mmCIF file of C-alpha atoms in Angstrom:
data_model
loop_
_atom_site.group_PDB
_atom_site.id
_atom_site.type_symbol
_atom_site.label_atom_id
_atom_site.label_comp_id
_atom_site.label_asym_id
_atom_site.label_seq_id
_atom_site.Cartn_x
_atom_site.Cartn_y
_atom_site.Cartn_z
ATOM 1 C CA MET A 238 -64.346 8.055 -45.772
ATOM 2 C CA ILE A 239 -63.556 8.152 -49.500
ATOM 3 C CA LEU A 240 -61.547 5.637 -51.553
ATOM 4 C CA SER A 241 -59.635 7.781 -54.052
ATOM 5 C CA PHE A 242 -57.533 6.813 -57.097
ATOM 6 C CA ASP A 243 -54.895 8.394 -59.317
ATOM 7 C CA ILE A 244 -54.898 6.305 -62.503
ATOM 8 C CA GLY A 245 -51.991 7.083 -64.813
ATOM 9 C CA GLY A 246 -50.519 5.555 -67.938
ATOM 10 C CA THR A 247 -48.213 3.159 -66.056
ATOM 11 C CA LYS A 248 -49.477 3.019 -62.475
ATOM 12 C CA ILE A 249 -52.399 3.284 -60.067
ATOM 13 C CA ALA A 250 -52.008 5.131 -56.765
ATOM 14 C CA TYR A 251 -54.840 4.931 -54.268
ATOM 15 C CA GLY A 252 -55.713 5.616 -50.668
ATOM 16 C CA LEU A 253 -58.476 6.511 -48.252
ATOM 17 C CA VAL A 254 -59.213 10.195 -47.759
ATOM 18 C CA LYS A 255 -60.853 11.728 -44.731
ATOM 19 C CA GLU A 256 -60.927 15.447 -43.958
ATOM 20 C CA GLY A 257 -58.090 16.187 -46.354
ATOM 21 C CA LYS A 258 -55.766 13.442 -45.090
ATOM 22 C CA ILE A 259 -54.700 10.291 -46.941
ATOM 23 C CA PHE A 260 -54.517 6.909 -45.220
ATOM 24 C CA ASN A 261 -53.354 3.498 -46.472
ATOM 25 C CA TYR A 262 -51.616 5.006 -49.498
ATOM 26 C CA GLN A 263 -50.566 2.378 -52.060
ATOM 27 C CA LYS A 264 -49.117 2.309 -55.572
ATOM 28 C CA VAL A 265 -49.200 -0.532 -58.101
ATOM 29 C CA PHE A 266 -48.104 -0.733 -61.731
ATOM 30 C CA TRP A 267 -50.218 -1.736 -64.712
ATOM 31 C CA PRO A 268 -49.880 -5.131 -66.380
ATOM 32 C CA LYS A 269 -48.904 -4.707 -70.030
ATOM 33 C CA PRO A 270 -50.249 -4.877 -72.661
ATOM 34 C CA LEU A 271 -53.448 -3.322 -71.321
ATOM 35 C CA THR A 272 -56.947 -3.676 -72.792
ATOM 36 C CA LYS A 273 -60.261 -2.102 -71.829
ATOM 37 C CA GLU A 274 -61.206 -5.315 -70.037
ATOM 38 C CA LYS A 275 -57.934 -5.481 -68.080
ATOM 39 C CA PHE A 276 -58.239 -1.785 -67.226
ATOM 40 C CA ILE A 277 -61.653 -2.316 -65.623
ATOM 41 C CA GLN A 278 -60.643 -5.631 -64.070
ATOM 42 C CA LYS A 279 -57.604 -4.153 -62.318
ATOM 43 C CA ILE A 280 -59.598 -1.339 -60.727
ATOM 44 C CA ILE A 281 -62.294 -3.758 -59.567
ATOM 45 C CA GLU A 282 -59.619 -6.121 -58.249
ATOM 46 C CA ILE A 283 -58.104 -3.376 -56.071
ATOM 47 C CA ILE A 284 -61.453 -2.213 -54.700
ATOM 48 C CA SER A 285 -62.499 -5.809 -53.999
ATOM 49 C CA GLN A 286 -59.527 -6.577 -51.744
ATOM 50 C CA SER A 287 -60.740 -7.695 -48.332
ATOM 51 C CA LYS A 288 -58.414 -5.247 -46.557
ATOM 52 C CA ILE A 289 -59.910 -2.407 -48.631
ATOM 53 C CA GLN A 290 -63.506 -3.570 -48.198
ATOM 54 C CA SER A 291 -63.043 -3.638 -44.422
ATOM 55 C CA LEU A 292 -62.226 0.074 -44.296
ATOM 56 C CA ASN A 293 -65.830 1.265 -44.566
ATOM 57 C CA PHE A 294 -65.486 3.848 -47.350
ATOM 58 C CA ARG A 295 -68.702 5.416 -48.664
ATOM 59 C CA VAL A 296 -67.604 6.975 -51.958
ATOM 60 C CA ILE A 297 -65.194 6.041 -54.792
ATOM 61 C CA THR A 298 -63.419 8.825 -56.696
ATOM 62 C CA LEU A 299 -60.929 8.588 -59.549
ATOM 63 C CA GLY A 300 -58.542 10.918 -61.350
ATOM 64 C CA VAL A 301 -57.904 9.243 -64.725
ATOM 65 C CA ALA A 302 -55.266 10.131 -67.316
ATOM 66 C CA GLY A 303 -56.846 11.072 -70.643
ATOM 67 C CA GLN A 304 -60.115 12.599 -71.768
ATOM 68 C CA VAL A 305 -62.892 12.107 -69.236
ATOM 69 C CA ASN A 306 -66.534 13.181 -69.400
ATOM 70 C CA PHE A 307 -67.244 14.207 -65.819
ATOM 71 C CA LYS A 308 -71.014 14.517 -66.264
ATOM 72 C CA GLU A 309 -71.566 11.008 -67.613
ATOM 73 C CA GLY A 310 -68.639 9.445 -65.742
ATOM 74 C CA SER A 311 -66.944 8.004 -68.799
ATOM 75 C CA VAL A 312 -63.349 7.654 -69.978
ATOM 76 C CA ILE A 313 -63.272 8.666 -73.648
ATOM 77 C CA LEU A 314 -59.599 8.388 -74.552
ATOM 78 C CA SER A 315 -56.898 7.148 -72.195
ATOM 79 C CA PRO A 316 -53.337 5.872 -72.543
ATOM 80 C CA ASN A 317 -54.408 3.133 -70.130
ATOM 81 C CA ILE A 318 -56.631 1.580 -72.777
ATOM 82 C CA SER A 319 -55.519 2.416 -76.305
ATOM 83 C CA LYS A 320 -54.675 5.257 -78.674
ATOM 84 C CA LYS A 321 -58.176 4.916 -80.148
ATOM 85 C CA ARG A 322 -61.318 6.492 -78.761
ATOM 86 C CA GLU A 323 -63.020 3.720 -76.829
ATOM 87 C CA LYS A 324 -65.556 5.075 -74.366
ATOM 88 C CA VAL A 325 -65.699 3.273 -71.021
ATOM 89 C CA PHE A 326 -68.609 4.084 -68.714
ATOM 90 C CA LEU A 327 -66.516 3.557 -65.616
ATOM 91 C CA LYS A 328 -68.886 5.331 -63.217
ATOM 92 C CA LYS A 329 -71.803 3.085 -64.182
ATOM 93 C CA ILE A 330 -69.685 -0.080 -64.076
ATOM 94 C CA LEU A 331 -68.289 0.619 -60.597
ATOM 95 C CA GLU A 332 -71.574 1.868 -59.139
ATOM 96 C CA GLU A 333 -73.356 -1.289 -60.288
ATOM 97 C CA LYS A 334 -70.575 -3.482 -58.930
ATOM 98 C CA PHE A 335 -70.079 -1.852 -55.526
ATOM 99 C CA LYS A 336 -73.414 -0.056 -54.902
ATOM 100 C CA LEU A 337 -71.626 3.176 -53.961
ATOM 101 C CA PRO A 338 -71.506 6.665 -55.546
ATOM 102 C CA VAL A 339 -68.594 7.036 -57.987
ATOM 103 C CA PHE A 340 -67.082 10.236 -59.428
ATOM 104 C CA LEU A 341 -64.239 10.594 -61.914
ATOM 105 C CA ASP A 342 -62.411 13.314 -63.797
ATOM 106 C CA ASN A 343 -59.198 13.916 -65.706
ATOM 107 C CA ASP A 344 -56.181 13.363 -63.439
ATOM 108 C CA ALA A 345 -54.670 16.799 -64.152
ATOM 109 C CA ASN A 346 -57.976 18.459 -63.242
ATOM 110 C CA CYS A 347 -57.910 16.546 -59.964
ATOM 111 C CA PHE A 348 -54.255 17.469 -59.395
ATOM 112 C CA THR A 349 -55.034 21.162 -59.880
ATOM 113 C CA LEU A 350 -58.103 21.021 -57.637
ATOM 114 C CA GLY A 351 -56.094 19.214 -54.962
ATOM 115 C CA GLU A 352 -53.440 21.933 -55.031
ATOM 116 C CA ALA A 353 -56.106 24.658 -54.945
ATOM 117 C CA ILE A 354 -57.798 23.249 -51.856
ATOM 118 C CA PHE A 355 -55.068 21.391 -49.964
ATOM 119 C CA GLY A 356 -51.735 22.532 -51.408
ATOM 120 C CA LYS A 357 -49.810 25.604 -52.458
ATOM 121 C CA GLY A 358 -52.860 27.147 -54.092
ATOM 122 C CA LYS A 359 -54.899 27.488 -50.899
ATOM 123 C CA LYS A 360 -54.615 31.284 -50.899
ATOM 124 C CA GLU A 361 -54.967 31.719 -54.672
ATOM 125 C CA ASN A 362 -58.151 32.160 -56.710
ATOM 126 C CA PHE A 363 -56.959 31.285 -60.216
ATOM 127 C CA ILE A 364 -54.653 28.303 -60.674
ATOM 128 C CA ILE A 365 -53.232 26.465 -63.653
ATOM 129 C CA GLY A 366 -51.868 22.997 -62.924
ATOM 130 C CA LEU A 367 -49.478 21.162 -65.218
ATOM 131 C CA THR A 368 -48.517 17.527 -64.797
ATOM 132 C CA VAL A 369 -45.213 17.006 -66.587
ATOM 133 C CA GLY A 370 -44.330 13.354 -66.986
ATOM 134 C CA SER A 371 -44.175 11.179 -70.075
ATOM 135 C CA GLY A 372 -46.770 13.630 -71.434
ATOM 136 C CA ILE A 373 -48.173 16.970 -70.288
ATOM 137 C CA GLY A 374 -51.591 17.306 -68.669
ATOM 138 C CA GLY A 375 -53.317 20.446 -67.502
ATOM 139 C CA GLY A 376 -56.114 21.799 -65.375
ATOM 140 C CA ILE A 377 -57.740 25.157 -64.627
ATOM 141 C CA VAL A 378 -59.280 25.952 -61.236
ATOM 142 C CA ILE A 379 -60.971 29.266 -60.461
ATOM 143 C CA ASP A 380 -62.483 29.942 -57.030
ATOM 144 C CA LYS A 381 -61.840 26.290 -56.094
ATOM 145 C CA LYS A 382 -63.880 24.978 -59.039
ATOM 146 C CA ILE A 383 -62.597 23.070 -62.075
ATOM 147 C CA ILE A 384 -63.158 24.850 -65.383
ATOM 148 C CA ARG A 385 -64.162 22.090 -67.790
ATOM 149 C CA GLY A 386 -65.390 24.071 -70.799
ATOM 150 C CA LYS A 387 -68.358 23.468 -73.103
ATOM 151 C CA ASP A 388 -67.419 19.876 -73.958
ATOM 152 C CA GLY A 389 -65.595 19.067 -70.738
ATOM 153 C CA PHE A 390 -62.078 19.065 -72.205
ATOM 154 C CA ALA A 391 -60.718 22.449 -71.119
ATOM 155 C CA GLY A 392 -57.110 22.428 -69.955
ATOM 156 C CA GLU A 393 -55.635 20.099 -72.583
ATOM 157 C CA PHE A 394 -52.503 22.257 -72.558
ATOM 158 C CA GLY A 395 -50.265 19.409 -73.668
ATOM 159 C CA HIS A 396 -51.817 19.737 -77.107
ATOM 160 C CA LEU A 397 -51.176 23.414 -77.700
ATOM 161 C CA ILE A 398 -49.452 23.630 -81.078
ATOM 162 C CA LEU A 399 -45.966 25.088 -80.648
ATOM 163 C CA GLU A 400 -44.654 24.264 -84.116
ATOM 164 C CA ILE A 401 -46.736 23.781 -87.266
ATOM 165 C CA GLY A 402 -45.851 20.465 -88.903
ATOM 166 C CA GLY A 403 -43.487 19.691 -86.056
ATOM 167 C CA ARG A 404 -42.772 16.510 -84.101
ATOM 168 C CA LYS A 405 -45.520 13.893 -84.026
ATOM 169 C CA CYS A 406 -47.485 13.628 -80.780
ATOM 170 C CA LEU A 407 -49.190 10.493 -79.446
ATOM 171 C CA CYS A 408 -52.513 12.244 -80.099
ATOM 172 C CA GLY A 409 -51.766 11.893 -83.820
ATOM 173 C CA ARG A 410 -51.168 15.572 -84.537
ATOM 174 C CA ARG A 411 -47.855 17.362 -84.993
ATOM 175 C CA GLY A 412 -46.160 20.130 -83.057
ATOM 176 C CA CYS A 413 -47.917 19.635 -79.695
ATOM 177 C CA PHE A 414 -46.463 21.075 -76.504
ATOM 178 C CA GLU A 415 -45.978 17.611 -74.991
ATOM 179 C CA ALA A 416 -44.015 16.485 -78.044
ATOM 180 C CA TYR A 417 -41.372 19.071 -77.041
ATOM 181 C CA GLY A 418 -41.566 19.743 -73.294
ATOM 182 C CA SER A 419 -42.263 16.347 -71.678
ATOM 183 C CA GLY A 420 -40.170 13.479 -70.360
ATOM 184 C CA ARG A 421 -40.962 11.416 -73.447
ATOM 185 C CA ALA A 422 -39.804 14.340 -75.615
ATOM 186 C CA MET A 423 -36.517 14.521 -73.702
ATOM 187 C CA LYS A 424 -35.856 10.826 -74.298
ATOM 188 C CA GLU A 425 -36.930 10.840 -77.961
ATOM 189 C CA ILE A 426 -35.139 14.034 -78.994
ATOM 190 C CA TYR A 427 -31.970 12.849 -77.239
ATOM 191 C CA PHE A 428 -32.103 9.682 -79.353
ATOM 192 C CA GLU A 429 -32.853 11.587 -82.566
ATOM 193 C CA ILE A 430 -29.853 13.889 -82.101
ATOM 194 C CA PHE A 431 -27.275 11.615 -80.486
ATOM 195 C CA LYS A 432 -28.468 8.150 -81.623
ATOM 196 C CA LYS A 433 -28.281 6.859 -78.058
ATOM 197 C CA ASP A 434 -31.233 5.322 -76.234
ATOM 198 C CA LYS A 435 -31.314 6.714 -72.686
ATOM 199 C CA THR A 436 -34.025 7.062 -70.063
ATOM 200 C CA THR A 437 -34.793 10.410 -68.467
ATOM 201 C CA PHE A 438 -33.171 9.082 -65.273
ATOM 202 C CA GLU A 439 -29.950 8.398 -67.175
ATOM 203 C CA ILE A 440 -30.070 11.799 -68.861
ATOM 204 C CA GLU A 441 -30.605 13.412 -65.470
ATOM 205 C CA LYS A 442 -27.576 11.583 -64.058
ATOM 206 C CA ASP A 443 -25.455 12.654 -67.036
ATOM 207 C CA PHE A 444 -26.659 16.238 -66.637
ATOM 208 C CA TYR A 445 -25.434 16.403 -63.037
ATOM 209 C CA GLU A 446 -22.145 14.925 -64.219
ATOM 210 C CA LYS A 447 -21.992 17.832 -66.712
ATOM 211 C CA LYS A 448 -21.881 15.632 -69.808
ATOM 212 C CA PRO A 449 -22.348 17.993 -72.800
ATOM 213 C CA GLU A 450 -25.018 15.933 -74.582
ATOM 214 C CA ALA A 451 -27.225 15.792 -71.504
ATOM 215 C CA VAL A 452 -26.661 19.463 -70.643
ATOM 216 C CA PHE A 453 -27.700 20.413 -74.175
ATOM 217 C CA ILE A 454 -30.857 18.300 -74.265
ATOM 218 C CA VAL A 455 -32.031 19.305 -70.770
ATOM 219 C CA ASN A 456 -31.672 22.986 -71.627
ATOM 220 C CA GLU A 457 -33.440 22.451 -74.957
ATOM 221 C CA ILE A 458 -36.469 20.653 -73.453
ATOM 222 C CA ALA A 459 -36.587 23.161 -70.576
ATOM 223 C CA ARG A 460 -36.741 25.962 -73.161
ATOM 224 C CA TRP A 461 -39.754 24.352 -74.829
ATOM 225 C CA LEU A 462 -41.417 23.807 -71.452
ATOM 226 C CA ALA A 463 -40.866 27.494 -70.668
ATOM 227 C CA ILE A 464 -42.382 28.553 -74.005
ATOM 228 C CA GLY A 465 -45.501 26.486 -73.371
ATOM 229 C CA ILE A 466 -45.948 27.853 -69.849
ATOM 230 C CA ALA A 467 -45.360 31.426 -71.036
ATOM 231 C CA ASN A 468 -48.094 30.971 -73.660
ATOM 232 C CA LEU A 469 -50.531 29.954 -70.921
ATOM 233 C CA VAL A 470 -49.605 32.977 -68.810
ATOM 234 C CA ASN A 471 -49.925 35.320 -71.794
ATOM 235 C CA ILE A 472 -53.423 33.985 -72.471
ATOM 236 C CA LEU A 473 -54.777 33.451 -68.956
ATOM 237 C CA ASN A 474 -52.541 35.377 -66.499
ATOM 238 C CA PRO A 475 -53.350 33.143 -63.494
ATOM 239 C CA ASP A 476 -52.331 33.725 -59.883
ATOM 240 C CA LEU A 477 -50.306 30.513 -59.868
ATOM 241 C CA VAL A 478 -48.882 27.926 -62.235
ATOM 242 C CA ILE A 479 -48.040 24.788 -60.284
ATOM 243 C CA LEU A 480 -46.200 21.791 -61.720
ATOM 244 C CA GLY A 481 -46.486 18.157 -60.704
ATOM 245 C CA GLY A 482 -45.756 14.856 -62.405
ATOM 246 C CA GLY A 483 -42.729 12.604 -62.668
ATOM 247 C CA MET A 484 -40.391 15.147 -64.276
ATOM 248 C CA THR A 485 -40.625 17.487 -61.281
ATOM 249 C CA ARG A 486 -38.271 15.107 -59.474
ATOM 250 C CA PHE A 487 -35.608 16.585 -61.816
ATOM 251 C CA LYS A 488 -35.472 19.901 -59.976
ATOM 252 C CA SER A 489 -32.744 21.501 -62.098
ATOM 253 C CA PHE A 490 -34.730 20.847 -65.271
ATOM 254 C CA ILE A 491 -37.802 22.614 -63.852
ATOM 255 C CA GLU A 492 -35.705 25.455 -62.416
ATOM 256 C CA ILE A 493 -34.115 26.078 -65.839
ATOM 257 C CA ALA A 494 -37.605 26.187 -67.374
ATOM 258 C CA PHE A 495 -38.841 28.639 -64.750
ATOM 259 C CA LYS A 496 -35.850 30.930 -65.376
ATOM 260 C CA ASN A 497 -36.584 30.924 -69.118
ATOM 261 C CA ILE A 498 -40.284 31.762 -68.852
ATOM 262 C CA LYS A 499 -39.765 35.539 -68.648
ATOM 263 C CA ASP A 500 -38.046 35.506 -72.075
ATOM 264 C CA TRP A 501 -41.382 34.587 -73.671
ATOM 265 C CA LEU A 502 -43.798 36.661 -71.591
ATOM 266 C CA LEU A 503 -45.630 39.647 -73.019
ATOM 267 C CA VAL A 504 -45.565 41.316 -69.584
ATOM 268 C CA LYS A 505 -42.250 40.318 -68.012
ATOM 269 C CA GLU A 506 -43.219 41.850 -64.664
ATOM 270 C CA THR A 507 -46.134 39.419 -64.240
ATOM 271 C CA LYS A 508 -47.146 38.616 -60.678
ATOM 272 C CA THR A 509 -47.993 35.020 -61.613
ATOM 273 C CA LYS A 510 -46.171 32.579 -59.319
ATOM 274 C CA PHE A 511 -44.411 29.450 -60.627
ATOM 275 C CA LEU A 512 -44.083 26.602 -58.133
ATOM 276 C CA ILE A 513 -43.387 22.864 -57.892
ATOM 277 C CA SER A 514 -45.982 20.774 -56.070
ATOM 278 C CA GLU A 515 -45.072 19.234 -52.738
ATOM 279 C CA LEU A 516 -48.168 16.997 -52.770
ATOM 280 C CA ASN A 517 -47.577 15.804 -56.362
ATOM 281 C CA GLU A 518 -49.647 12.670 -57.115
ATOM 282 C CA ARG A 519 -51.236 12.889 -53.672
ATOM 283 C CA ALA A 520 -52.799 16.133 -54.886
ATOM 284 C CA THR A 521 -54.662 14.046 -57.476
ATOM 285 C CA LEU A 522 -56.109 11.760 -54.811
ATOM 286 C CA LEU A 523 -57.142 14.745 -52.691
ATOM 287 C CA GLY A 524 -58.631 16.628 -55.641
ATOM 288 C CA ALA A 525 -60.578 13.580 -56.785
ATOM 289 C CA SER A 526 -61.955 13.146 -53.263
ATOM 290 C CA VAL A 527 -63.852 16.454 -53.507
ATOM 291 C CA LEU A 528 -65.163 16.110 -57.067
ATOM 292 C CA ASN A 529 -68.779 16.071 -55.997
ATOM 293 C CA GLU A 530 -69.904 19.097 -53.994
ATOM 294 C CA LYS A 531 -72.126 16.799 -51.935
ATOM 295 C CA TYR A 532 -68.925 15.298 -50.510
ATOM 296 C CA GLY A 533 -66.908 18.538 -50.608
ATOM 297 C CA LEU A 534 -65.233 20.415 -47.812
ATOM 298 C CA GLU A 535 -68.476 21.977 -46.636
ATOM 299 C CA LYS A 536 -69.738 18.496 -45.718
ATOM 300 C CA LYS A 537 -67.143 16.441 -43.931
ATOM 301 C CA LYS A 538 -69.489 13.827 -42.547
ATOM 302 C CA TYR A 539 -68.333 11.060 -44.825
#
């Protein structure tokens, strides 16, 4: 039995995983403002609950938003902590506290791995995962293995530069994909153009009511999302691009983006599939649960 976490910028989802099934699924939201100490404390607090401790899990796995060094088990830069690089050796901290093996990786990597093994990517060899929420995360899985790159940061698709000197991203640079194609971008660009402060939920509601401002902004952000995805397909030509994250609840937005992708493809007859996750954040829990091959699918005796 594995205790698995999906740790995002505003919430923690967690549950027990056994043989590809999730039990006791829960979701809690972060206290704000958050510090490194509160970040660690909240995770320890959840694991220490008596009802969790009684469930006899043998491994702890975590998919964490931000830059994660899988080999050393550290969080290097995460929206959960600060905009500054502040390395947290989470693996070491949790292993010393709970005397159990701990594995962690970037949440989008875990999402993509979860889809590759348990979701719509089961029959595919080469998968790109995108988590589209307040930001944009990404992962690459080939032959059911995460591609991490030389320094462990492969798949940071949200920081592809789409426009030189363009809109400022939370990473500090300008023109990043997530500064144009994310939920935060939709909210911010709407305000910049129309001088009205609306949430993505409100914009979605207005879109379905056919209000011109919302229709315009949804189509505009969907166009940028399509451009970013098309760039990935032009470079990598995967079997599948699968989207998860909070913005996938807005089905029309994603469908508009998918329809626009072909306008930016080098080979318009590509056989790459474009799908929306059905597992969504549960894919992250499932992907995290198989991070270490020792506890992978080939060994189910947890």
